[in-house]
PDB file of C-alpha atoms in Angstrom:
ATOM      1  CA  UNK A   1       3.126   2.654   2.926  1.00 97.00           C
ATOM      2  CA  UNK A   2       0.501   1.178   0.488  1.00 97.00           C
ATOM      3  CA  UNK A   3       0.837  -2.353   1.856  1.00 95.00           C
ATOM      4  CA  UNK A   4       0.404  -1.369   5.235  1.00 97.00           C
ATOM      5  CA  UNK A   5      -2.994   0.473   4.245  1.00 97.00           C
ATOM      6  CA  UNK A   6      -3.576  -2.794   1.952  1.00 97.00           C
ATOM      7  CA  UNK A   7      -3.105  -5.115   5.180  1.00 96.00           C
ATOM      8  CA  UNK A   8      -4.335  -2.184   7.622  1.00 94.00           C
ATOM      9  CA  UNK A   9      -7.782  -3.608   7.760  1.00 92.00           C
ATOM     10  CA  UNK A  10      -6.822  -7.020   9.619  1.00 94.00           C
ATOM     11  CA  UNK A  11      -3.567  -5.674  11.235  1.00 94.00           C
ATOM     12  CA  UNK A  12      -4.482  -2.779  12.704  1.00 93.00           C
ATOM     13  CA  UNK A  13      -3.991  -3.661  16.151  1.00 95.00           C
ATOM     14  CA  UNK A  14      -0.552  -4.782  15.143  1.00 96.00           C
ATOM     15  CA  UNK A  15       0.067  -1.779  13.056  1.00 96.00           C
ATOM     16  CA  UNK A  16      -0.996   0.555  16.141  1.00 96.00           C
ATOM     17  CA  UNK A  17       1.863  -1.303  18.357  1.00 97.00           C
ATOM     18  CA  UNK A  18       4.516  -0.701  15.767  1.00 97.00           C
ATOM     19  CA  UNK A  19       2.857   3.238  15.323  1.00 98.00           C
ATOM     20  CA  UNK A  20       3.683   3.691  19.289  1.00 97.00           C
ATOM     21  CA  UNK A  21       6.958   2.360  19.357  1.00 97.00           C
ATOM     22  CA  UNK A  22       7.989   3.831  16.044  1.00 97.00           C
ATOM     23  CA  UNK A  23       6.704   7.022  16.611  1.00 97.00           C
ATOM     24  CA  UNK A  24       7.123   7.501  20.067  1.00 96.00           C
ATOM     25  CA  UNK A  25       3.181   7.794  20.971  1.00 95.00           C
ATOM     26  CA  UNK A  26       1.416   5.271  22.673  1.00 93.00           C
ATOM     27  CA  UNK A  27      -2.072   6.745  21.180  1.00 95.00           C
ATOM     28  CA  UNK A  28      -0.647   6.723  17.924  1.00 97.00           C
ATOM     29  CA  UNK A  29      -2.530   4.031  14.561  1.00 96.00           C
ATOM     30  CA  UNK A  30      -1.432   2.507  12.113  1.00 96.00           C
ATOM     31  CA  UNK A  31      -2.947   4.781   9.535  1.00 96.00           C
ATOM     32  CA  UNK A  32      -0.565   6.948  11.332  1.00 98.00           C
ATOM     33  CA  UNK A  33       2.666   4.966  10.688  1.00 98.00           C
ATOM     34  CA  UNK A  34       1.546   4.393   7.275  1.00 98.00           C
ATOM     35  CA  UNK A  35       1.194   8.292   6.623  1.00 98.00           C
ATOM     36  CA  UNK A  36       4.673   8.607   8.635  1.00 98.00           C
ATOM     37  CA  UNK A  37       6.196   5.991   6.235  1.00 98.00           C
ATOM     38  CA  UNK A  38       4.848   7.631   3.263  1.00 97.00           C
ATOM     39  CA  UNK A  39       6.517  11.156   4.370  1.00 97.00           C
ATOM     40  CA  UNK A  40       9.866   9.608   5.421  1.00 97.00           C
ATOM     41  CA  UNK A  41       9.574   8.079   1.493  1.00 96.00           C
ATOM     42  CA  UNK A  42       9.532  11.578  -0.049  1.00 95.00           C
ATOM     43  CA  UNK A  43      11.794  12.598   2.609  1.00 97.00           C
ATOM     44  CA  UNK A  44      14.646  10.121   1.722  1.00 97.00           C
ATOM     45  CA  UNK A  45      13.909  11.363  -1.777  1.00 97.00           C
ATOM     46  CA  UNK A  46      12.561   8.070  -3.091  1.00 97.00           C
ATOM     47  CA  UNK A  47       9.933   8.230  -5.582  1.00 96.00           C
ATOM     48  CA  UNK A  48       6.611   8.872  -4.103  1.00 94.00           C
ATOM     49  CA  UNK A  49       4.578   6.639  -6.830  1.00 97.00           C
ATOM     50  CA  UNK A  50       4.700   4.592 -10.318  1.00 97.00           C
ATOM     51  CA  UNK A  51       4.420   7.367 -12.059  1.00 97.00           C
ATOM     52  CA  UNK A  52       7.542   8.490 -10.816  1.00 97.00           C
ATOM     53  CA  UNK A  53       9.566   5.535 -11.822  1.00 97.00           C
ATOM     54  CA  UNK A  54       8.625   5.671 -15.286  1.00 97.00           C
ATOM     55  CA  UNK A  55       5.261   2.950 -14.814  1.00 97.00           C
ATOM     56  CA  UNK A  56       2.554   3.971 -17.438  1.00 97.00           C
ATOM     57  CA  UNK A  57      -1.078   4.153 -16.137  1.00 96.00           C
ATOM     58  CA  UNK A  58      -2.292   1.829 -19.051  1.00 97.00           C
ATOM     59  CA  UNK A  59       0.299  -1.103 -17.639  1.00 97.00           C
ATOM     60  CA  UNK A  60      -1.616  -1.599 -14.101  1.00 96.00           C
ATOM     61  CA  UNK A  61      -4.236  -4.087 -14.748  1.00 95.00           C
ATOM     62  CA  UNK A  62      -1.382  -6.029 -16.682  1.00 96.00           C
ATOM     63  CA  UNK A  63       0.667  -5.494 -13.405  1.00 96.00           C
ATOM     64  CA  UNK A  64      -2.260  -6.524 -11.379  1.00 95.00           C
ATOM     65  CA  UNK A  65      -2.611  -9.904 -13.981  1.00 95.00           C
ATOM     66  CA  UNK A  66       0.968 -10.798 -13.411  1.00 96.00           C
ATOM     67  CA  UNK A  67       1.295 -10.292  -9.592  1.00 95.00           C
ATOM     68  CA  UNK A  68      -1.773 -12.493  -9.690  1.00 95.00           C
ATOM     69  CA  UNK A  69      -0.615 -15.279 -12.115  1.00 95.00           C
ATOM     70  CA  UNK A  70       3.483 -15.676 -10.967  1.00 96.00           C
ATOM     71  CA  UNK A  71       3.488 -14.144  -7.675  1.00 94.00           C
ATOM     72  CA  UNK A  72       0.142 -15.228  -5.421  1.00 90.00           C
ATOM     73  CA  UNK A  73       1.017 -14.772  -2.135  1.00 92.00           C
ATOM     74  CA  UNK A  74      -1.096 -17.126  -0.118  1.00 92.00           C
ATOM     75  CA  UNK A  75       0.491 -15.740   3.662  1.00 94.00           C
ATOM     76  CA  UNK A  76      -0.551 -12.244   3.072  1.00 95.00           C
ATOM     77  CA  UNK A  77      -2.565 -10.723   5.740  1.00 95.00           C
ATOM     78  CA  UNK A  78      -5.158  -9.788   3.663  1.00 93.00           C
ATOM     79  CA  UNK A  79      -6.184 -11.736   0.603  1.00 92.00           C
ATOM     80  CA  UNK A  80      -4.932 -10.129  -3.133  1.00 94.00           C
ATOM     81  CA  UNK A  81      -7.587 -10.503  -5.628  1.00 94.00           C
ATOM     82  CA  UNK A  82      -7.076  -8.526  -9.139  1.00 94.00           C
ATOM     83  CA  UNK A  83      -9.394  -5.716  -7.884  1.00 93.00           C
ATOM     84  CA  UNK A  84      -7.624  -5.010  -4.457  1.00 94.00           C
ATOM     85  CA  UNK A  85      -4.439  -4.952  -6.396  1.00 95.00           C
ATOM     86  CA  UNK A  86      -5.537  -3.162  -9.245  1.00 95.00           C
ATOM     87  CA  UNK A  87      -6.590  -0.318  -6.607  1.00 95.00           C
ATOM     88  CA  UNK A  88      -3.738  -0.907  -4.918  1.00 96.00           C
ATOM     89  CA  UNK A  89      -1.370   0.214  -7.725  1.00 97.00           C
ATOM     90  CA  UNK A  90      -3.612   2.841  -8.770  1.00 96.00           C
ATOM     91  CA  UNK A  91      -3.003   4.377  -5.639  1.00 97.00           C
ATOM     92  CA  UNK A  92       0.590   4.101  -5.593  1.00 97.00           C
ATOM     93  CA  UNK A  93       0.383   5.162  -9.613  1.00 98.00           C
ATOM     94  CA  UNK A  94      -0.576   8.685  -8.313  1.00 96.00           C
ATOM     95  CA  UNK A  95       0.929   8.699  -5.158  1.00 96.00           C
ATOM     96  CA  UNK A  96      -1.581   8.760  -2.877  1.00 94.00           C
ATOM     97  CA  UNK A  97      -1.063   7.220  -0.027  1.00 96.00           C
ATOM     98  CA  UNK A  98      -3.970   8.957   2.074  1.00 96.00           C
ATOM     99  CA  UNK A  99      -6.213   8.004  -0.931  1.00 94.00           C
ATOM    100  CA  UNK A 100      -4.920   4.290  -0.306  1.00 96.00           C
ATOM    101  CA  UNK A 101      -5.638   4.560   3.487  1.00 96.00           C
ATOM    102  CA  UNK A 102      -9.557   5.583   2.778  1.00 95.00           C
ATOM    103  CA  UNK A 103      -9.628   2.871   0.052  1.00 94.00           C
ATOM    104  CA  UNK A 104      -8.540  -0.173   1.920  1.00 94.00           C
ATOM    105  CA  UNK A 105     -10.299   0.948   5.109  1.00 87.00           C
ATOM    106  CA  UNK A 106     -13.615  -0.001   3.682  1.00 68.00           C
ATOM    107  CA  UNK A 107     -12.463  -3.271   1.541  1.00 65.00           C
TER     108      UNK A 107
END
């Protein structure tokens, strides 16, 4: 769910289509597939965030440095620059993916 609120800013209207289909509403958003993903996460009982997987809050801007540096991803919908990312995985640190819906709307 937190790439699709990363990318929801320039693929909304694409995001919206796959909310409809997916969830069976033709008035439904993306922000509402990505809050739809983010509850069928905890519902398969995957970890909700980082923090769960054992990721320590001191190794994101490290993470955010090495995304950067060996994986740029030129194609993405949205461009990654270390501050996007760096919010990014603070969001998913804590598990927020509302948090991460309200932070990429605006960026």
């Amino acid at each position: 769910p937190y790439t699709m609120a990363f990318n929801q800013s320039v693929l909304s209207d694409r995001l919206g289509v796959a909310a409809g289909h997916v969830l069976g509403n033709t008035g439904a958003t993306g922000e509402d597939l990505t809050l739809w993903v983010g509850d069928l996460v905890n519902a398969m009982g995957m970890p909700p965030s980082l923090q769960d997987i054992g990721i320590h809050e001191n190794d994101l801007a490290a993470m955010a440095d090495e995304c950067i540096d060996k994986y740029p991803r030129p194609t993405n919908p949205t461009p990654i620059t270390k501050g996007r990312l760096k919010l990014l995985y603070e969001k998913m640190y804590g598990g927020d993916v509302k948090g991460s819906i309200d932070a990429f709307r605006s960026t």
